Short mmCIF file of C-alpha atoms and ligand atoms in Angstrom, two decimals:
data_model
loop_
_atom_site.label_atom_id
_atom_site.label_comp_id
_atom_site.label_asym_id
_atom_site.label_seq_id
_atom_site.Cartn_x
_atom_site.Cartn_y
_atom_site.Cartn_z
CA MET A 1 8.31 3.87 -21.48
CA LYS A 2 6.45 7.10 -22.11
CA ASN A 3 8.76 9.97 -22.94
CA GLN A 4 9.53 11.49 -19.55
CA SER A 5 11.23 14.57 -20.99
CA LYS A 6 8.00 16.52 -21.10
CA TYR A 7 7.40 16.17 -17.36
CA LEU A 8 8.73 18.27 -14.49
CA SER A 9 8.25 15.34 -12.13
CA TRP A 10 7.38 11.71 -12.72
CA ILE A 11 7.26 8.27 -11.08
CA GLU A 12 8.94 5.22 -12.61
CA LEU A 13 7.71 1.71 -11.77
CA SER A 14 10.04 -1.25 -12.23
CA GLU A 15 8.41 -4.28 -13.83
CA ARG A 16 11.39 -6.42 -12.82
CA ALA A 17 10.95 -5.46 -9.15
CA VAL A 18 7.24 -6.35 -9.20
CA LYS A 19 8.06 -9.75 -10.63
CA LYS A 20 10.77 -10.37 -8.03
CA ASN A 21 8.60 -9.28 -5.07
CA ILE A 22 5.61 -11.35 -6.16
CA ALA A 23 7.85 -14.39 -6.61
CA ALA A 24 9.31 -13.84 -3.12
CA LEU A 25 5.85 -13.51 -1.56
CA SER A 26 4.56 -16.54 -3.39
CA LYS A 27 7.50 -18.56 -2.10
CA ALA A 28 7.08 -17.21 1.46
CA ALA A 29 3.40 -18.23 1.30
CA GLY A 30 4.32 -21.75 0.23
CA GLY A 31 2.64 -21.28 -3.14
CA LYS A 32 -0.73 -20.20 -1.70
CA SER A 33 -2.50 -17.68 -3.88
CA LEU A 34 -1.96 -13.97 -3.35
CA ALA A 35 -4.41 -11.13 -2.76
CA ILE A 36 -2.37 -7.97 -3.32
CA SER A 37 -3.52 -4.72 -1.73
CA ILE A 38 -3.90 -1.81 -4.17
CA LYS A 39 -5.62 0.55 -1.74
CA ALA A 40 -4.36 4.16 -1.40
CA ASN A 41 -3.75 4.38 -5.14
CA ALA A 42 -1.69 1.17 -4.94
CA TYR A 43 0.38 2.59 -2.05
CA GLY A 44 0.98 5.69 -4.14
CA HIS A 45 2.26 3.72 -7.12
CA GLY A 46 -0.85 4.18 -9.30
CA ILE A 47 -3.74 1.70 -9.48
CA GLU A 48 -3.87 1.50 -13.28
CA GLU A 49 -0.15 0.81 -13.77
CA ILE A 50 0.02 -1.66 -10.88
CA CYS A 51 -3.02 -3.60 -12.17
CA GLN A 52 -1.31 -3.79 -15.54
CA LEU A 53 1.87 -5.17 -13.91
CA LEU A 54 0.04 -7.59 -11.60
CA SER A 55 -1.95 -8.98 -14.54
CA LYS A 56 1.29 -10.51 -15.78
CA GLN A 57 1.83 -12.39 -12.49
CA ALA A 58 -0.12 -15.65 -12.41
CA ALA A 59 0.26 -16.06 -8.62
CA VAL A 60 -1.96 -13.03 -8.00
CA GLU A 61 -5.57 -14.17 -7.70
CA TYR A 62 -7.10 -11.05 -6.13
CA VAL A 63 -6.42 -7.38 -5.72
CA THR A 64 -7.82 -5.92 -2.49
CA VAL A 65 -9.21 -2.37 -2.33
CA HIS A 66 -10.58 -0.02 0.30
CA SER A 67 -13.37 1.53 -1.77
CA LEU A 68 -15.68 0.81 -4.67
CA GLU A 69 -14.10 3.75 -6.48
CA GLU A 70 -10.75 1.93 -6.41
CA ALA A 71 -12.47 -1.25 -7.60
CA ALA A 72 -13.97 0.67 -10.54
CA ARG A 73 -10.54 2.03 -11.45
CA ALA A 74 -9.06 -1.49 -11.38
CA ARG A 75 -11.84 -2.79 -13.66
CA ALA A 76 -11.43 0.19 -16.03
CA ALA A 77 -7.69 -0.56 -16.17
CA GLY A 78 -8.53 -4.08 -17.40
CA TRP A 79 -8.23 -6.12 -14.18
CA GLU A 80 -10.34 -9.22 -14.87
CA ARG A 81 -9.47 -11.41 -11.89
CA ARG A 82 -11.10 -11.22 -8.47
CA ILE A 83 -11.42 -8.05 -6.41
CA MET A 84 -11.98 -8.05 -2.67
CA LEU A 85 -13.39 -4.95 -0.98
CA LEU A 86 -11.75 -4.59 2.46
CA GLY A 87 -13.43 -1.31 3.32
CA PRO A 88 -17.10 -0.35 3.50
CA PHE A 89 -19.72 0.20 0.86
CA GLN A 90 -22.83 2.26 1.47
CA LEU A 91 -26.10 0.34 1.55
CA ASN A 92 -27.34 2.10 -1.60
CA GLU A 93 -24.20 0.94 -3.44
CA ALA A 94 -25.05 -2.78 -3.36
CA ALA A 95 -25.83 -2.57 -7.09
CA ASP A 96 -22.29 -1.34 -7.79
CA VAL A 97 -20.80 -4.20 -5.78
CA ILE A 98 -22.63 -6.65 -8.05
CA GLU A 99 -22.01 -4.70 -11.23
CA LEU A 100 -18.25 -4.51 -10.63
CA GLU A 101 -18.11 -8.17 -9.50
CA VAL A 102 -16.49 -7.15 -6.25
CA GLU A 103 -16.40 -9.51 -3.26
CA PRO A 104 -17.00 -7.44 -0.15
CA VAL A 105 -15.66 -8.29 3.27
CA ILE A 106 -18.76 -8.03 5.45
CA PHE A 107 -18.79 -6.64 8.98
CA GLU A 108 -22.34 -5.20 9.29
CA LEU A 109 -25.51 -7.30 9.02
CA GLN A 110 -27.22 -4.60 6.96
CA GLN A 111 -24.59 -4.99 4.25
CA LEU A 112 -25.71 -8.61 3.77
CA LYS A 113 -29.37 -7.62 3.63
CA ALA A 114 -28.74 -4.89 1.05
CA LEU A 115 -26.69 -7.29 -1.06
CA HIS A 116 -29.32 -10.00 -0.84
CA GLN A 117 -32.08 -7.66 -2.05
CA ARG A 118 -30.06 -6.47 -5.03
CA ALA A 119 -28.79 -9.96 -5.91
CA ALA A 120 -32.33 -11.40 -5.80
CA LYS A 121 -33.54 -8.66 -8.14
CA LYS A 122 -30.67 -9.30 -10.57
CA LYS A 123 -30.80 -13.08 -10.05
CA THR A 124 -27.03 -13.26 -9.62
CA LYS A 125 -24.97 -14.94 -6.95
CA VAL A 126 -22.63 -12.80 -4.89
CA ALA A 127 -19.49 -14.02 -3.17
CA THR A 128 -18.83 -12.45 0.22
CA HIS A 129 -16.23 -12.76 2.97
CA LEU A 130 -16.84 -12.33 6.70
CA LYS A 131 -14.49 -10.21 8.77
CA LEU A 132 -14.03 -11.81 12.18
CA GLU A 133 -13.18 -9.77 15.28
CA THR A 134 -10.16 -11.37 16.93
CA GLY A 135 -8.59 -8.45 18.82
CA THR A 136 -7.86 -5.54 16.48
CA ASN A 137 -11.23 -3.99 17.36
CA ARG A 138 -11.63 -2.18 14.10
CA GLN A 139 -13.95 -3.78 11.52
CA GLY A 140 -15.11 -7.23 12.61
CA ILE A 141 -17.92 -9.53 13.76
CA THR A 142 -17.90 -10.96 17.26
CA GLU A 143 -18.77 -14.55 18.14
CA ASP A 144 -22.22 -13.59 19.52
CA GLU A 145 -23.15 -11.85 16.29
CA LEU A 146 -22.33 -14.80 14.04
CA ILE A 147 -25.70 -16.46 14.52
CA LYS A 148 -27.52 -13.52 12.91
CA PHE A 149 -25.18 -13.60 9.95
CA SER A 150 -25.67 -17.36 9.58
CA GLU A 151 -29.44 -16.83 9.46
CA ALA A 152 -29.11 -14.14 6.78
CA TYR A 153 -26.98 -16.47 4.66
CA LYS A 154 -29.36 -19.39 5.08
CA ARG A 155 -32.40 -17.32 4.13
CA SER A 156 -30.80 -16.19 0.85
CA GLU A 157 -30.27 -18.43 -2.16
CA TRP A 158 -28.15 -15.64 -3.71
CA LEU A 159 -25.65 -15.19 -0.93
CA GLN A 160 -25.29 -18.83 0.07
CA ARG A 161 -22.54 -19.34 2.61
CA PRO A 162 -19.60 -16.93 2.90
CA TYR A 163 -16.89 -17.61 0.36
CA GLY A 164 -14.18 -16.40 2.72
CA ALA A 165 -13.46 -15.65 6.36
CA SER A 166 -10.77 -13.22 7.39
CA THR A 167 -9.17 -11.30 10.18
CA HIS A 168 -6.37 -8.73 10.46
CA PHE A 169 -3.56 -8.67 13.04
CA ALA A 170 -3.03 -5.68 15.31
CA ASN A 171 0.53 -6.29 16.39
CA ILE A 172 2.81 -8.07 13.95
CA GLU A 173 4.67 -5.16 12.36
CA ASP A 174 5.51 -3.27 15.54
CA THR A 175 7.15 -5.97 17.58
CA THR A 176 9.33 -9.05 17.43
CA ASN A 177 7.08 -10.65 20.05
CA HIS A 178 4.21 -12.57 18.47
CA ASP A 179 2.15 -13.37 21.57
CA TYR A 180 -0.70 -11.03 20.58
CA ALA A 181 -0.77 -12.45 17.06
CA GLN A 182 -1.00 -15.94 18.57
CA PHE A 183 -3.88 -14.78 20.79
CA GLN A 184 -5.70 -13.47 17.69
CA LEU A 185 -4.96 -16.65 15.80
CA ASN A 186 -6.53 -18.70 18.60
CA ASN A 187 -9.61 -16.47 18.49
CA PHE A 188 -9.76 -16.87 14.72
CA SER A 189 -9.71 -20.67 14.99
CA ARG A 190 -12.50 -20.58 17.59
CA LEU A 191 -14.65 -18.31 15.39
CA ILE A 192 -14.09 -20.55 12.36
CA SER A 193 -15.30 -23.53 14.44
CA THR A 194 -18.37 -21.52 15.41
CA MET A 195 -19.03 -20.74 11.74
CA ARG A 196 -18.77 -24.45 10.93
CA SER A 197 -21.19 -25.40 13.66
CA LEU A 198 -23.65 -22.77 12.37
CA GLY A 199 -23.47 -24.31 8.90
CA ILE A 200 -21.64 -21.41 7.27
CA SER A 201 -18.11 -22.78 6.99
CA PRO A 202 -16.05 -20.61 4.65
CA LYS A 203 -14.40 -21.97 1.54
CA ILE A 204 -11.20 -19.98 2.08
CA ARG A 205 -9.59 -18.40 5.16
CA HIS A 206 -7.17 -15.49 4.89
CA THR A 207 -5.44 -13.43 7.58
CA ALA A 208 -1.87 -12.54 6.58
CA SER A 209 -0.59 -9.07 5.67
CA SER A 210 3.03 -8.74 4.45
CA ALA A 211 4.61 -9.11 7.89
CA ALA A 212 2.56 -12.22 8.71
CA THR A 213 3.25 -13.69 5.28
CA ILE A 214 7.00 -13.27 5.74
CA LEU A 215 7.31 -14.28 9.39
CA PHE A 216 4.42 -16.39 10.52
CA ASP A 217 3.56 -19.52 8.51
CA LYS A 218 0.62 -20.40 10.75
CA THR A 219 -1.25 -17.33 9.44
CA HIS A 220 -1.15 -18.38 5.79
CA PHE A 221 -4.27 -20.60 5.70
CA ASP A 222 -5.65 -20.69 2.11
CA MET A 223 -4.47 -17.32 0.78
CA VAL A 224 -2.34 -14.36 1.94
CA ARG A 225 -3.13 -10.63 1.60
CA PRO A 226 0.15 -8.68 1.43
CA GLY A 227 0.46 -5.07 0.32
CA ILE A 228 3.66 -3.17 1.10
CA ALA A 229 6.05 -6.05 0.34
CA ALA A 230 4.68 -6.37 -3.20
CA TYR A 231 5.97 -2.83 -3.71
CA GLY A 232 9.40 -3.89 -2.43
CA CYS A 233 9.26 -2.32 1.03
CA TRP A 234 9.51 -3.96 4.43
CA PRO A 235 6.48 -3.48 6.70
CA SER A 236 8.79 -2.31 9.51
CA LYS A 237 12.30 -2.52 10.90
CA GLU A 238 11.06 -5.12 13.40
CA THR A 239 9.79 -7.34 10.59
CA TYR A 240 13.09 -7.00 8.76
CA LEU A 241 15.13 -7.79 11.89
CA SER A 242 12.95 -10.75 12.82
CA TYR A 243 13.38 -12.10 9.31
CA ARG A 244 17.17 -11.64 9.33
CA LEU A 245 17.44 -13.28 12.76
CA LEU A 246 15.67 -16.29 11.28
CA GLY A 247 18.46 -16.42 8.69
CA GLY A 248 16.64 -14.66 5.84
CA LYS A 249 18.52 -12.83 3.11
CA ASN A 250 18.97 -9.11 2.71
CA ASP A 251 17.60 -8.57 -0.77
CA LEU A 252 14.30 -10.44 -0.59
CA PHE A 253 12.42 -7.44 -2.04
CA GLU A 254 13.29 -4.60 -4.39
CA PRO A 255 11.56 -1.20 -4.35
CA VAL A 256 9.27 -0.80 -7.35
CA LEU A 257 8.98 2.99 -7.29
CA SER A 258 11.40 5.80 -8.13
CA TRP A 259 10.31 9.42 -8.00
CA LYS A 260 12.19 11.94 -10.09
CA THR A 261 12.18 15.60 -11.01
CA ARG A 262 14.59 17.99 -12.69
CA VAL A 263 16.45 21.20 -11.87
CA THR A 264 14.44 24.15 -13.16
CA HIS A 265 16.52 27.03 -11.74
CA LEU A 266 20.10 27.53 -10.52
CA LYS A 267 21.23 30.40 -8.33
CA LYS A 268 24.07 31.67 -6.18
CA VAL A 269 23.39 33.30 -2.84
CA ALA A 270 25.84 35.14 -0.63
CA ALA A 271 26.91 34.13 2.88
CA ASP A 272 24.40 35.11 5.60
CA SER A 273 21.40 34.87 3.23
CA PHE A 274 18.08 33.37 4.31
CA VAL A 275 16.44 30.69 2.19
CA GLY A 276 12.67 30.30 1.86
CA TYR A 277 9.56 30.96 3.97
CA GLY A 278 10.04 31.65 7.63
CA CYS A 279 13.78 32.29 7.14
CA THR A 280 14.47 28.89 8.73
CA TYR A 281 17.80 28.44 6.94
CA ARG A 282 20.68 30.91 6.78
CA THR A 283 23.79 30.30 4.67
CA THR A 284 27.16 30.44 6.41
CA SER A 285 29.18 30.79 3.19
CA PRO A 286 28.49 31.60 -0.48
CA THR A 287 26.06 28.91 -1.60
CA LYS A 288 24.81 27.42 -4.86
CA LEU A 289 21.16 26.38 -4.84
CA ALA A 290 19.12 24.31 -7.28
CA ILE A 291 15.38 24.97 -7.29
CA LEU A 292 13.13 21.94 -7.89
CA PRO A 293 9.56 22.23 -9.19
CA ILE A 294 7.97 19.94 -6.56
CA GLY A 295 6.71 20.47 -3.02
CA TYR A 296 4.27 19.19 -0.45
CA TYR A 297 1.47 19.24 -3.03
CA ASP A 298 3.33 16.47 -4.84
CA GLY A 299 3.87 14.48 -1.64
CA PHE A 300 7.28 15.80 -0.59
CA ALA A 301 6.16 16.27 3.01
CA ARG A 302 6.70 19.69 4.56
CA GLU A 303 8.04 17.90 7.64
CA LEU A 304 11.13 17.10 5.54
CA SER A 305 12.10 20.81 5.42
CA ASN A 306 15.79 21.30 6.32
CA GLN A 307 16.03 17.53 6.83
CA ALA A 308 15.87 15.46 3.66
CA TYR A 309 18.33 15.31 0.81
CA VAL A 310 17.81 14.55 -2.86
CA LEU A 311 20.25 12.85 -5.24
CA ILE A 312 21.85 14.47 -8.27
CA ASP A 313 24.16 12.25 -10.29
CA GLY A 314 24.93 10.09 -7.25
CA ASN A 315 25.51 13.06 -4.89
CA ARG A 316 23.45 14.18 -1.90
CA ALA A 317 21.97 17.67 -2.13
CA PRO A 318 20.38 18.73 1.19
CA VAL A 319 17.03 20.52 1.34
CA ARG A 320 17.46 24.12 2.54
CA GLY A 321 14.63 26.02 4.16
CA ARG A 322 10.97 25.09 4.13
CA ILE A 323 9.53 22.86 1.46
CA CYS A 324 6.92 24.99 -0.36
CA MET A 325 3.66 23.92 -1.97
CA ASN A 326 5.26 23.50 -5.42
CA LEU A 327 8.96 24.26 -4.94
CA THR A 328 11.95 22.95 -3.00
CA MET A 329 15.44 24.46 -2.66
CA VAL A 330 18.48 22.17 -2.39
CA ASP A 331 22.15 22.94 -1.75
CA ILE A 332 24.51 21.98 -4.58
CA SER A 333 27.55 23.94 -3.40
CA ASP A 334 29.63 20.76 -3.12
CA ILE A 335 28.42 19.11 -6.32
CA LYS A 336 30.30 19.82 -9.53
CA SER A 337 28.63 20.81 -12.78
CA VAL A 338 24.91 20.65 -12.01
CA LYS A 339 23.10 21.92 -15.10
CA LEU A 340 19.62 23.25 -15.76
CA GLU A 341 17.15 20.37 -16.32
CA ASP A 342 19.46 17.74 -14.81
CA GLU A 343 17.56 14.77 -13.39
CA VAL A 344 17.02 14.70 -9.61
CA VAL A 345 16.07 11.60 -7.62
CA LEU A 346 13.62 12.22 -4.76
CA ILE A 347 13.03 8.53 -3.99
CA GLY A 348 15.20 5.85 -5.57
CA ARG A 349 18.81 5.10 -6.47
CA SER A 350 21.44 7.32 -8.03
CA GLY A 351 25.01 6.04 -8.31
CA ASP A 352 25.89 4.41 -4.99
CA GLU A 353 23.31 6.42 -3.09
CA ALA A 354 19.65 5.71 -2.39
CA VAL A 355 16.75 7.55 -0.81
CA THR A 356 14.06 5.15 0.34
CA ALA A 357 10.51 5.61 1.59
CA GLU A 358 11.83 4.31 4.92
CA SER A 359 14.68 6.82 5.15
CA LEU A 360 12.29 9.71 4.46
CA ALA A 361 9.73 8.32 6.94
CA SER A 362 12.35 8.14 9.69
CA LEU A 363 12.94 11.90 9.33
CA TYR A 364 9.41 12.74 10.43
CA HIS A 365 8.36 9.94 12.76
CA SER A 366 6.23 8.31 10.11
CA ILE A 367 6.31 5.02 8.21
CA ASN A 368 7.10 4.10 4.61
CA TYR A 369 3.37 3.41 4.03
CA GLU A 370 2.54 7.08 4.68
CA VAL A 371 5.40 8.46 2.55
CA LEU A 372 4.17 6.39 -0.40
CA ALA A 373 0.45 6.99 0.19
CA ARG A 374 1.03 10.76 0.17
CA LEU A 375 2.52 10.79 -3.34
CA SER A 376 0.20 12.86 -5.49
CA PRO A 377 -2.03 10.85 -7.84
CA SER A 378 -1.55 13.63 -10.41
CA THR A 379 2.16 12.87 -10.96
CA PRO A 380 2.55 10.85 -14.17
CA ARG A 381 3.50 7.19 -13.67
CA MET A 382 5.47 5.17 -16.21
CA ILE A 383 6.54 1.55 -16.33
CA THR A 384 10.21 0.69 -16.84
CA VAL A 385 11.75 -2.75 -17.29
C1 PLP B 1 -3.76 -3.03 4.01
C2 PLP B 1 -4.21 -4.37 4.44
C3 PLP B 1 -3.41 -5.49 4.18
C4 PLP B 1 -2.01 -5.39 3.61
O1 PLP B 1 -1.11 -4.92 4.61
P1 PLP B 1 0.45 -4.75 4.35
O2 PLP B 1 1.01 -4.43 5.69
O3 PLP B 1 0.60 -3.62 3.40
O4 PLP B 1 0.96 -6.01 3.80
C5 PLP B 1 -3.94 -6.73 4.50
N1 PLP B 1 -5.18 -6.86 5.05
C6 PLP B 1 -5.95 -5.79 5.33
C7 PLP B 1 -7.30 -5.98 5.95
C8 PLP B 1 -5.49 -4.51 5.05
O5 PLP B 1 -6.26 -3.45 5.35
#
């Protein structure tokens, strides 16, 4: 591990947790290969460090990204296996798709044409996946449009047939009722049949995010595409409850990320003193505060003002007043012997206590995905065992 002592705030990534989560996902997927999402800076964990950790896990065949910029970062970090681009590329970026050996998921006909032109010039074959519209109504090709795509494939010796066909479920995380997922699954099967009859049957089919991988075997097909669970978080309370009701165990996943900082100032304030911008907190008795050198710039959401707590040596220290851009004040009146530069846990375990991305999310009507995605990319990341 890099020496953390020189940092005011840092993120630790547990190699053991990655290994455990990937093993759990691989088992849930019945040994099918895994395409792990590293979009949003690997859910705030850091693309470079996560690629390094995933490289050690043989079950991971692909990483999936939202942008070509993320794909370039994965390649620069030494990721040599397959990369799938879930999001768009601009038509003038077809050369980069080929250069980076990225497999785009196609949802616009013009993407195929741009790729064909570039591939023909370079005389290289390009693997592509088709995104099928089954009911999420986001990115996706409808049944009527498939014929045009089949013609584009057949005209090009460089594109050949699509390597993969995919879809994405709208309503698995937010409910314990899987009727809508079943409706989408039926649509997916129909569209795959249409692809076959048009002579563009895909080599692999993939549909499952984390929730579908964990709960819904019928979605596994040839490969699964989880994200959040690889980082040790449940996609939602509903997913967790559904899993437990099916008899699943509590500790299937382990959070990979801990976020830490240190006390950089200690002060005593009298009773009836206001703390921070807007005077939103007023002490009722003499109070000891610790000032932390992190704020909403670092991803400690301002919505957590007067709501969250941090952990110091296994004790809760509540946030007082508004979270500032770079500073946060916490109450340590009831904690003995807090010293300057003591370690503070913002997300993670300390003694018997834990702050999770979920617990923070619940304080501001958000989800663990957003808490993690908002962590600043500029905070140093380091791998621990
Ligand atoms: C983000 C994403 C996933 C992974 O979702 P999780 O809920 O994090 O498992 C899978 N497929 C697509 C298309 C995505 O955009």
